[in-house]
Coordinates of C-alpha atoms in Angstrom, one line a residue:
X32 CA 274.1 139.6 270.5
X33 CA 275.7 137.0 272.3
X34 CA 275.3 134.7 269.6
X35 CA 272.7 132.9 271.3
X36 CA 269.7 131.5 268.8
X37 CA 266.3 129.8 269.6
X38 CA 265.8 126.2 268.2
X39 CA 263.9 126.3 265.4
X40 CA 261.6 123.0 264.0
X41 CA 262.7 122.0 260.5
X42 CA 260.7 123.4 257.7
X43 CA 256.9 122.0 257.0
X44 CA 256.3 119.6 254.3
X45 CA 253.6 120.6 252.3
X46 CA 252.8 116.9 251.4
X47 CA 252.8 115.6 255.6
X48 CA 249.6 114.8 256.7
X49 CA 249.2 116.9 260.1
X50 CA 247.3 115.2 263.2
X51 CA 247.0 116.8 266.4
X52 CA 248.1 114.5 269.3
X53 CA 245.3 112.8 271.1
X54 CA 244.4 114.0 274.7
X55 CA 246.1 111.5 277.0
X56 CA 249.2 111.2 274.7
X57 CA 250.1 115.0 274.7
X58 CA 250.5 115.4 278.6
X59 CA 253.6 117.1 280.7
X60 CA 254.6 113.7 282.3
X61 CA 254.6 112.0 278.8
X62 CA 256.8 114.6 277.0
X63 CA 259.1 114.5 279.6
X64 CA 259.9 110.5 279.3
X65 CA 261.5 108.7 276.5
X66 CA 261.2 104.7 276.9
X67 CA 264.0 102.4 276.1
X68 CA 263.3 98.6 275.6
X69 CA 265.9 96.2 275.3
X70 CA 265.1 92.6 274.7
X71 CA 268.2 89.9 275.1
X72 CA 267.4 86.9 272.4
X73 CA 269.8 83.8 273.0
X74 CA 270.1 83.5 269.2
X75 CA 271.5 85.0 266.1
X76 CA 268.8 87.0 264.6
X77 CA 268.9 88.1 260.9
X78 CA 269.0 92.1 261.5
X79 CA 267.7 92.9 257.9
X80 CA 264.9 90.7 258.3
X81 CA 263.9 92.6 261.6
X82 CA 264.3 95.8 259.6
X83 CA 262.6 95.1 256.6
X84 CA 259.5 93.7 258.4
X85 CA 259.1 96.5 260.7
X86 CA 259.3 98.7 257.5
X87 CA 256.6 96.6 255.7
X88 CA 254.6 97.1 259.0
X89 CA 254.5 100.6 259.1
X90 CA 253.9 101.1 255.2
X91 CA 250.7 99.1 255.9
X92 CA 247.4 101.3 255.7
X93 CA 247.5 103.7 258.9
X94 CA 250.3 101.9 260.3
X95 CA 252.1 104.7 259.0
X96 CA 251.1 107.1 261.9
X97 CA 254.1 105.6 263.8
X98 CA 256.6 106.7 261.3
X99 CA 255.4 110.5 261.7
X100 CA 257.7 113.2 262.8
X101 CA 256.6 115.3 265.9
X102 CA 256.1 119.2 265.8
X103 CA 254.4 121.7 268.1
X104 CA 251.6 124.2 266.7
X105 CA 251.4 128.1 267.2
X106 CA 249.9 127.0 270.7
X107 CA 252.4 124.8 271.7
X108 CA 250.3 121.6 271.3
X109 CA 251.9 118.4 270.0
X110 CA 251.3 117.3 266.2
X111 CA 252.2 114.4 264.2
X112 CA 253.4 115.2 260.7
X113 CA 252.9 112.0 258.7
X114 CA 254.9 111.8 255.4
X115 CA 252.8 110.8 252.7
X116 CA 255.6 108.1 251.5
X117 CA 258.5 106.9 253.3
X118 CA 261.9 107.2 251.5
X119 CA 265.7 106.6 252.3
X120 CA 265.9 110.3 253.4
X121 CA 262.6 110.4 255.3
X122 CA 262.4 106.8 256.7
X123 CA 259.6 105.4 259.0
X124 CA 262.2 104.6 261.7
X125 CA 265.5 105.2 263.0
X126 CA 267.8 102.0 262.2
X127 CA 271.2 101.0 263.6
X128 CA 272.8 97.8 263.4
X129 CA 276.0 97.2 265.4
X130 CA 277.6 93.7 264.5
X131 CA 280.6 92.4 267.1
X132 CA 282.7 89.1 266.1
X133 CA 282.9 88.1 269.6
X134 CA 280.3 86.1 271.8
X135 CA 278.1 88.0 274.2
X136 CA 279.8 87.0 277.2
X137 CA 283.1 88.5 275.9
X138 CA 281.6 92.1 275.7
X139 CA 283.1 94.0 278.6
X140 CA 279.7 95.4 279.1
X141 CA 276.7 93.3 277.9
X142 CA 278.2 90.3 279.4
X143 CA 277.1 91.6 282.6
X144 CA 273.6 91.3 281.4
X145 CA 271.2 89.5 284.3
X146 CA 270.2 85.9 283.9
X147 CA 267.8 83.6 285.6
X148 CA 268.8 82.1 288.7
X149 CA 267.2 80.0 291.6
X150 CA 267.1 82.9 294.1
X151 CA 265.9 86.2 294.0
X152 CA 267.7 89.2 293.3
X153 CA 268.0 92.8 292.4
X154 CA 271.0 94.1 289.5
X155 CA 271.8 97.3 288.2
X156 CA 269.9 97.8 284.8
X157 CA 272.3 97.3 281.8
X158 CA 273.4 100.9 280.6
X159 CA 276.2 102.6 278.2
X160 CA 276.4 99.2 275.9
X161 CA 274.6 101.3 272.9
X162 CA 274.3 105.2 273.0
X163 CA 270.6 105.9 272.6
X164 CA 270.5 108.2 269.2
X165 CA 267.4 109.9 271.1
X166 CA 267.3 110.8 274.6
X167 CA 265.0 113.6 274.7
X168 CA 261.7 114.5 273.1
X169 CA 263.3 117.9 272.2
X170 CA 265.6 116.2 269.8
X171 CA 262.9 114.9 267.9
X172 CA 260.8 118.4 267.9
X173 CA 263.8 120.0 266.1
X174 CA 264.7 117.8 263.7
X175 CA 262.8 115.3 261.0
X176 CA 264.0 112.3 262.6
X177 CA 260.5 109.7 263.0
X178 CA 259.6 108.7 266.5
X179 CA 260.2 105.1 266.7
X180 CA 264.2 103.5 266.8
X181 CA 265.4 100.2 266.2
X182 CA 268.9 99.6 267.2
X183 CA 269.7 95.8 266.6
X184 CA 273.3 94.4 268.5
X185 CA 274.5 91.6 267.2
X186 CA 276.8 88.8 268.6
X187 CA 277.9 85.2 267.5
X188 CA 275.8 83.6 269.8
X189 CA 273.3 86.2 270.9
X190 CA 271.2 89.3 269.7
X191 CA 269.9 92.4 271.7
X192 CA 266.7 94.3 269.9
X193 CA 267.1 97.7 271.4
X194 CA 263.6 100.0 270.7
X195 CA 263.3 103.7 271.6
X196 CA 260.1 106.0 271.6
X197 CA 258.8 109.0 273.1
X198 CA 255.9 108.3 275.8
X199 CA 253.8 110.5 274.0
X200 CA 253.5 108.1 270.7
X201 CA 252.2 105.1 273.2
X202 CA 251.8 103.3 276.5
X203 CA 253.0 99.0 276.9
X204 CA 249.8 97.7 275.2
X205 CA 250.0 99.9 272.4
X206 CA 253.6 98.8 271.8
X207 CA 252.3 94.9 272.5
X208 CA 250.3 95.8 269.2
X209 CA 253.0 97.0 267.5
X210 CA 255.3 94.3 268.4
X211 CA 252.4 91.3 267.8
X212 CA 251.9 92.8 264.4
X213 CA 255.7 93.4 263.6
X214 CA 255.8 89.6 264.3
X215 CA 252.9 88.7 261.8
X216 CA 254.9 90.4 259.3
X217 CA 258.2 88.7 260.0
X218 CA 256.4 85.3 259.6
X219 CA 254.8 86.0 256.7
X220 CA 251.1 86.3 258.0
X221 CA 250.4 90.0 256.5
X222 CA 246.7 88.8 256.4
X223 CA 247.0 88.3 260.3
X224 CA 248.0 92.1 260.6
X225 CA 245.3 94.1 262.4
X226 CA 244.0 97.2 261.3
X227 CA 245.5 100.5 263.0
X228 CA 242.5 102.3 264.8
X229 CA 242.5 105.7 266.1
X230 CA 244.3 107.2 263.4
X231 CA 243.1 110.7 263.1
X232 CA 240.1 110.4 265.7
X233 CA 240.8 109.9 269.5
X234 CA 238.8 106.9 270.4
X235 CA 238.5 108.4 273.8
X236 CA 236.3 111.0 272.7
X237 CA 233.7 108.3 272.4
X238 CA 234.0 107.1 275.8
X239 CA 234.1 110.8 277.0
X240 CA 230.6 111.3 275.7
X241 CA 229.4 108.3 276.7
X242 CA 230.5 109.0 280.2
X243 CA 229.1 112.4 279.8
X244 CA 225.7 110.6 279.0
X245 CA 225.8 108.2 281.3
X246 CA 227.2 110.7 284.3
X247 CA 228.4 108.1 286.4
X248 CA 230.9 110.1 288.9
X249 CA 234.5 108.4 289.5
X250 CA 234.1 107.0 292.8
X251 CA 237.2 108.4 294.0
X252 CA 236.2 111.7 293.1
X253 CA 236.1 112.9 296.8
X254 CA 239.6 111.8 297.6
X255 CA 241.4 114.0 294.8
X256 CA 243.9 116.1 296.4
X257 CA 243.1 119.6 295.7
X258 CA 244.2 123.0 296.9
X259 CA 246.1 122.9 300.2
X260 CA 246.2 119.2 299.7
X261 CA 247.9 119.1 296.7
X262 CA 250.6 121.7 298.1
X263 CA 251.3 119.8 300.9
X264 CA 251.7 116.4 299.0
X265 CA 254.1 118.4 296.5
X266 CA 255.9 119.8 299.3
X267 CA 256.5 116.4 300.9
X268 CA 257.4 115.2 297.4
X269 CA 260.2 118.0 296.7
X270 CA 261.7 117.4 300.2
X271 CA 261.8 113.8 299.3
X272 CA 263.7 114.5 296.4
X273 CA 266.2 117.0 298.0
X274 CA 267.0 114.5 301.0
X275 CA 267.4 111.9 298.6
X276 CA 268.0 113.7 295.0
X277 CA 269.8 110.6 293.0
X278 CA 267.8 107.0 292.3
X279 CA 268.7 104.3 290.7
X280 CA 267.0 102.0 287.9
X281 CA 267.2 98.2 288.7
X282 CA 266.2 95.1 287.6
X283 CA 264.5 92.7 290.2
X284 CA 264.3 88.8 289.5
X285 CA 261.5 86.7 291.2
X286 CA 262.0 83.2 290.3
X287 CA 258.5 81.1 289.2
X288 CA 259.1 79.3 293.1
X289 CA 259.3 82.5 295.0
X290 CA 256.4 83.9 293.6
X291 CA 254.1 80.9 294.1
X292 CA 255.7 80.4 297.8
X293 CA 254.7 84.5 298.3
X294 CA 251.3 83.9 297.1
X295 CA 250.3 81.1 298.9
X296 CA 251.7 82.3 302.1
X297 CA 249.3 85.2 301.4
X298 CA 246.1 83.3 300.6
X299 CA 246.7 81.1 303.5
X300 CA 246.2 84.1 305.7
X301 CA 242.3 84.8 303.9
X302 CA 239.2 82.7 303.9
X303 CA 239.8 79.2 302.0
X304 CA 239.0 79.7 298.4
X305 CA 240.0 83.3 298.0
X306 CA 241.9 84.2 294.9
X307 CA 244.8 86.2 294.7
X308 CA 247.0 86.6 291.4
X309 CA 250.9 87.2 291.3
X310 CA 250.5 91.0 290.4
X311 CA 248.0 91.4 293.8
X312 CA 250.8 89.8 296.0
X313 CA 253.8 91.6 294.1
X314 CA 252.3 94.9 294.6
X315 CA 251.5 94.2 298.0
X316 CA 255.2 92.9 299.0
X317 CA 256.9 96.1 297.2
X318 CA 254.4 98.8 298.4
X319 CA 255.5 97.0 302.0
X320 CA 259.2 97.5 301.2
X321 CA 259.3 100.5 299.7
X322 CA 257.5 102.5 302.5
X323 CA 259.0 100.7 305.4
X324 CA 260.8 103.3 306.7
X325 CA 257.7 105.6 307.3
X326 CA 254.5 105.5 309.4
X327 CA 252.6 107.6 306.8
X328 CA 249.7 106.7 304.8
X329 CA 250.3 104.9 301.5
X330 CA 248.7 105.4 298.1
X331 CA 249.5 102.6 296.0
X332 CA 248.7 104.0 292.4
X333 CA 248.4 101.0 289.3
X334 CA 248.5 102.4 285.9
X335 CA 245.8 100.4 284.0
X336 CA 244.9 100.0 280.2
X337 CA 241.6 100.9 279.2
X338 CA 241.3 99.2 276.1
X339 CA 239.7 95.9 277.3
X340 CA 237.8 97.4 280.1
X341 CA 235.9 100.4 278.5
X342 CA 231.9 100.5 278.2
X343 CA 231.2 98.3 275.1
X344 CA 231.3 100.0 271.6
X345 CA 234.1 102.2 272.3
X346 CA 237.2 100.2 271.4
X347 CA 237.4 97.7 268.4
X348 CA 239.2 94.9 269.9
X349 CA 240.0 93.4 266.4
X350 CA 242.2 96.6 266.0
X351 CA 245.3 97.7 267.1
X352 CA 245.3 101.0 269.3
X353 CA 249.2 102.4 269.4
X354 CA 248.5 105.6 271.7
X355 CA 248.1 106.0 275.6
X356 CA 245.1 104.9 277.1
X357 CA 245.6 104.4 280.4
X358 CA 244.2 105.9 283.8
X359 CA 245.4 105.4 287.6
X360 CA 243.7 103.6 290.0
X361 CA 244.3 103.8 293.8
X362 CA 244.4 101.6 296.9
X363 CA 244.8 103.9 300.1
X364 CA 246.1 102.4 303.3
X365 CA 245.9 104.3 306.7
X366 CA 249.3 105.1 308.5
X367 CA 250.9 102.2 310.1
X368 CA 248.6 99.5 308.2
X369 CA 251.0 98.9 305.5
X370 CA 253.5 97.4 308.0
X371 CA 251.2 95.6 310.7
X372 CA 248.2 93.9 308.3
X373 CA 248.9 90.8 306.9
X374 CA 250.3 90.6 303.4
X375 CA 247.2 88.4 302.3
X376 CA 245.1 91.3 303.6
X377 CA 247.1 94.0 301.9
X378 CA 247.0 91.8 298.7
X379 CA 243.2 91.4 298.9
X380 CA 242.7 95.0 299.7
X381 CA 244.5 96.0 296.5
X382 CA 242.5 93.4 294.3
X383 CA 239.2 94.4 295.6
X384 CA 239.6 98.3 294.9
X385 CA 241.3 97.9 291.6
X386 CA 238.0 95.6 290.7
X387 CA 235.9 98.1 291.6
X388 CA 237.4 100.8 289.7
X389 CA 237.9 98.9 286.5
X390 CA 234.4 98.5 286.0
X391 CA 233.4 99.8 282.7
X392 CA 231.2 102.9 283.9
X393 CA 234.2 103.7 286.2
X394 CA 236.9 103.3 283.5
X395 CA 234.6 106.1 281.6
X396 CA 234.7 108.3 284.4
X397 CA 238.5 108.1 285.3
X398 CA 238.9 108.5 281.2
X399 CA 236.8 112.1 281.6
X400 CA 238.8 113.3 284.8
X401 CA 242.1 112.6 283.4
X402 CA 241.1 114.7 280.0
X403 CA 239.8 117.4 282.1
X404 CA 243.2 117.5 283.8
X405 CA 245.8 116.7 281.7
X406 CA 246.6 117.1 277.9
X407 CA 244.7 119.5 275.4
X408 CA 241.9 119.7 277.7
X409 CA 243.8 120.0 280.9
X410 CA 246.4 122.7 279.5
X411 CA 249.1 120.3 280.6
X412 CA 248.1 119.8 284.5
X413 CA 249.5 116.6 286.0
X414 CA 247.0 113.6 286.8
X415 CA 245.0 113.3 289.5
X416 CA 246.5 112.1 293.0
X417 CA 244.3 110.1 295.5
X418 CA 244.8 109.7 299.4
X419 CA 246.2 111.4 302.1
X420 CA 247.8 114.9 301.7
X421 CA 250.9 113.2 303.7
X422 CA 250.9 109.8 302.2
X423 CA 253.6 108.2 300.4
X424 CA 252.9 107.6 296.6
X425 CA 254.3 103.9 295.1
X426 CA 253.7 103.6 291.2
X427 CA 252.8 100.6 289.8
X428 CA 252.8 99.3 286.1
X429 CA 251.7 95.8 285.2
X430 CA 252.5 94.7 281.9
X431 CA 252.1 90.7 282.7
X432 CA 248.8 90.9 280.9
X433 CA 250.6 91.5 277.7
X434 CA 252.6 88.2 277.8
X435 CA 255.7 90.0 276.2
X436 CA 258.1 87.1 276.6
X437 CA 255.7 85.1 274.3
X438 CA 254.5 87.8 271.8
X439 CA 258.0 88.9 270.8
X440 CA 258.2 85.8 268.6
X441 CA 261.4 86.5 266.5
X442 CA 261.7 82.9 265.3
X443 CA 261.6 83.6 261.7
X444 CA 264.6 85.5 262.0
X445 CA 266.5 83.2 263.8
X446 CA 270.0 82.5 261.9
X447 CA 271.8 80.4 264.3
X448 CA 270.9 79.4 268.0
X449 CA 273.0 80.6 271.0
X450 CA 274.6 77.0 271.2
X451 CA 275.8 77.1 267.3
X452 CA 272.8 75.1 266.0
X453 CA 270.7 76.3 263.3
X454 CA 267.5 76.6 265.6
X455 CA 266.5 78.4 268.5
X456 CA 263.2 79.9 269.6
X457 CA 263.6 83.2 268.7
X458 CA 261.8 84.6 272.1
X459 CA 263.3 86.9 274.7
X460 CA 265.1 85.6 277.6
X461 CA 265.6 88.5 279.2
X462 CA 264.2 92.6 278.8
X463 CA 264.5 95.9 280.3
X464 CA 262.8 99.1 280.2
X465 CA 264.9 102.0 281.0
X466 CA 263.3 105.4 281.2
X467 CA 265.2 108.4 279.7
X468 CA 264.2 112.4 279.4
X469 CA 263.7 115.2 281.8
X470 CA 260.7 113.7 283.6
X471 CA 262.6 110.6 284.5
X472 CA 264.9 112.6 287.0
X473 CA 262.2 112.9 289.2
X474 CA 260.6 109.7 289.3
X475 CA 261.0 107.2 292.1
X476 CA 258.9 104.6 294.0
X477 CA 257.8 103.2 290.8
X478 CA 257.5 99.4 289.8
X479 CA 257.0 97.9 286.3
X480 CA 256.4 94.0 286.3
X481 CA 257.5 93.3 282.8
X482 CA 256.2 89.7 282.6
X483 CA 257.2 86.1 283.1
X484 CA 259.7 84.3 281.0
X485 CA 259.0 80.8 279.6
X486 CA 259.8 79.5 282.9
X487 CA 257.4 81.3 284.8
X488 CA 260.0 83.6 286.5
X489 CA 258.9 87.7 286.9
X490 CA 260.9 90.1 285.6
X491 CA 260.6 93.9 287.1
X492 CA 262.0 97.0 286.8
X493 CA 262.4 99.5 289.5
X494 CA 263.1 103.1 289.9
X495 CA 264.2 104.1 293.8
X496 CA 266.5 105.6 296.3
X497 CA 269.7 103.9 297.4
X498 CA 268.1 103.6 300.6
X499 CA 264.9 101.7 299.3
X500 CA 267.3 99.3 297.4
X501 CA 269.1 98.5 300.3
X502 CA 265.8 97.3 301.8
X503 CA 264.5 95.7 298.5
X504 CA 267.9 93.5 298.7
X505 CA 267.8 92.3 302.3
X506 CA 263.9 91.4 302.0
X507 CA 264.6 89.6 298.5
X508 CA 267.3 87.7 300.6
X509 CA 264.6 86.5 303.3
X510 CA 262.6 85.4 300.3
X511 CA 265.3 83.3 298.7
X512 CA 265.8 81.6 302.1
X513 CA 262.1 81.1 302.6
X514 CA 262.0 79.6 299.2
X515 CA 264.6 76.8 300.0

């Protein structure tokens, strides 16, 4: 009557193989996030070699699942429709190549790409240099576009490689497997490509069966918010959004010297021989800065991958699992403790709580809890939140274990080094991850440690309010002064 019409999915292709999305992939949070990962290479890369090698990988065995199309079944659950063969009309991934006959430093936007320096800092994440071709899951559901997008931007002295995928496709370590095996094909090492596992059968089901058999309870089960506690937490969270409706995604740069000094200062506050990782110390520092304006309790949540931590026999570590296989691990602090306790004690508390929660039995128990509350078993409920209902939640995702600055080895595609030579390392000098989609609008107090570059510097993404960013910048200036 008014010219309105409901959006409809494209016609089904009878030859497509239909695979239901797995439990931890099809969650309400994942549906609302698209991830845009940009890698900066200080060399000219052959875009066609990048394209053809990725295509060859996705034509290999069960790797073709990544080339599937997303659909909803009659009950609103997510499905993956995988073409029998990929063609020009129905490719394995979306591809664009933009070539600029200028140096990167001459581009009005990309010239502002962050570079390593002697002191720590935060900078706005690089945006508007390449319009994303997909920014929301609906654009995939109501089209015949594949999940993964690759955009190569070429300059006369550098290359940007831009990847976009829905969070329903994979977590960070799944994309680590994708990147590593892509590099194998690029280098002509097809014999080293790992088999794609978890094509139709979710390995999580094996772990759920194990957890039911072992019946080990989740150690945090009594701290999970429920009933009135959930309502109080939700109200406080919504009030925070109303008071600070806008957030900003920025990059934080921690020079190697700054990280080393921070870790040494923290360990000096503890008994001799006590070990703290860079991740422990940076998590403690970020937690303190993010919550400095409040005396409320704090819940620090770490997103932990379960592939390498699950009970024996659940995952074949000789294969690749491109899916979401993570669970939340929490460290809770009473009101005021975050600002009063020495940094070393905070970092040690985080380390000890994580160690207790990543034991194989606890991983199985956490996976069971997650599956019961989210995705297909949980009818789209949110993951559990642990701690005091009035607590501030700070979320961390640590990619340093993935060593992405090393794994992303595009050396075989180097056509010309950034200085005009015919050689180059083919490894990224900078990377960033930007969140797109509906859920990203409500995300805040989130830190993502992307990894260490070749010089040992740590790069991180964060989504914070402007007030928190002002504190971050002030504390980074103090760190820089202390490191001189």
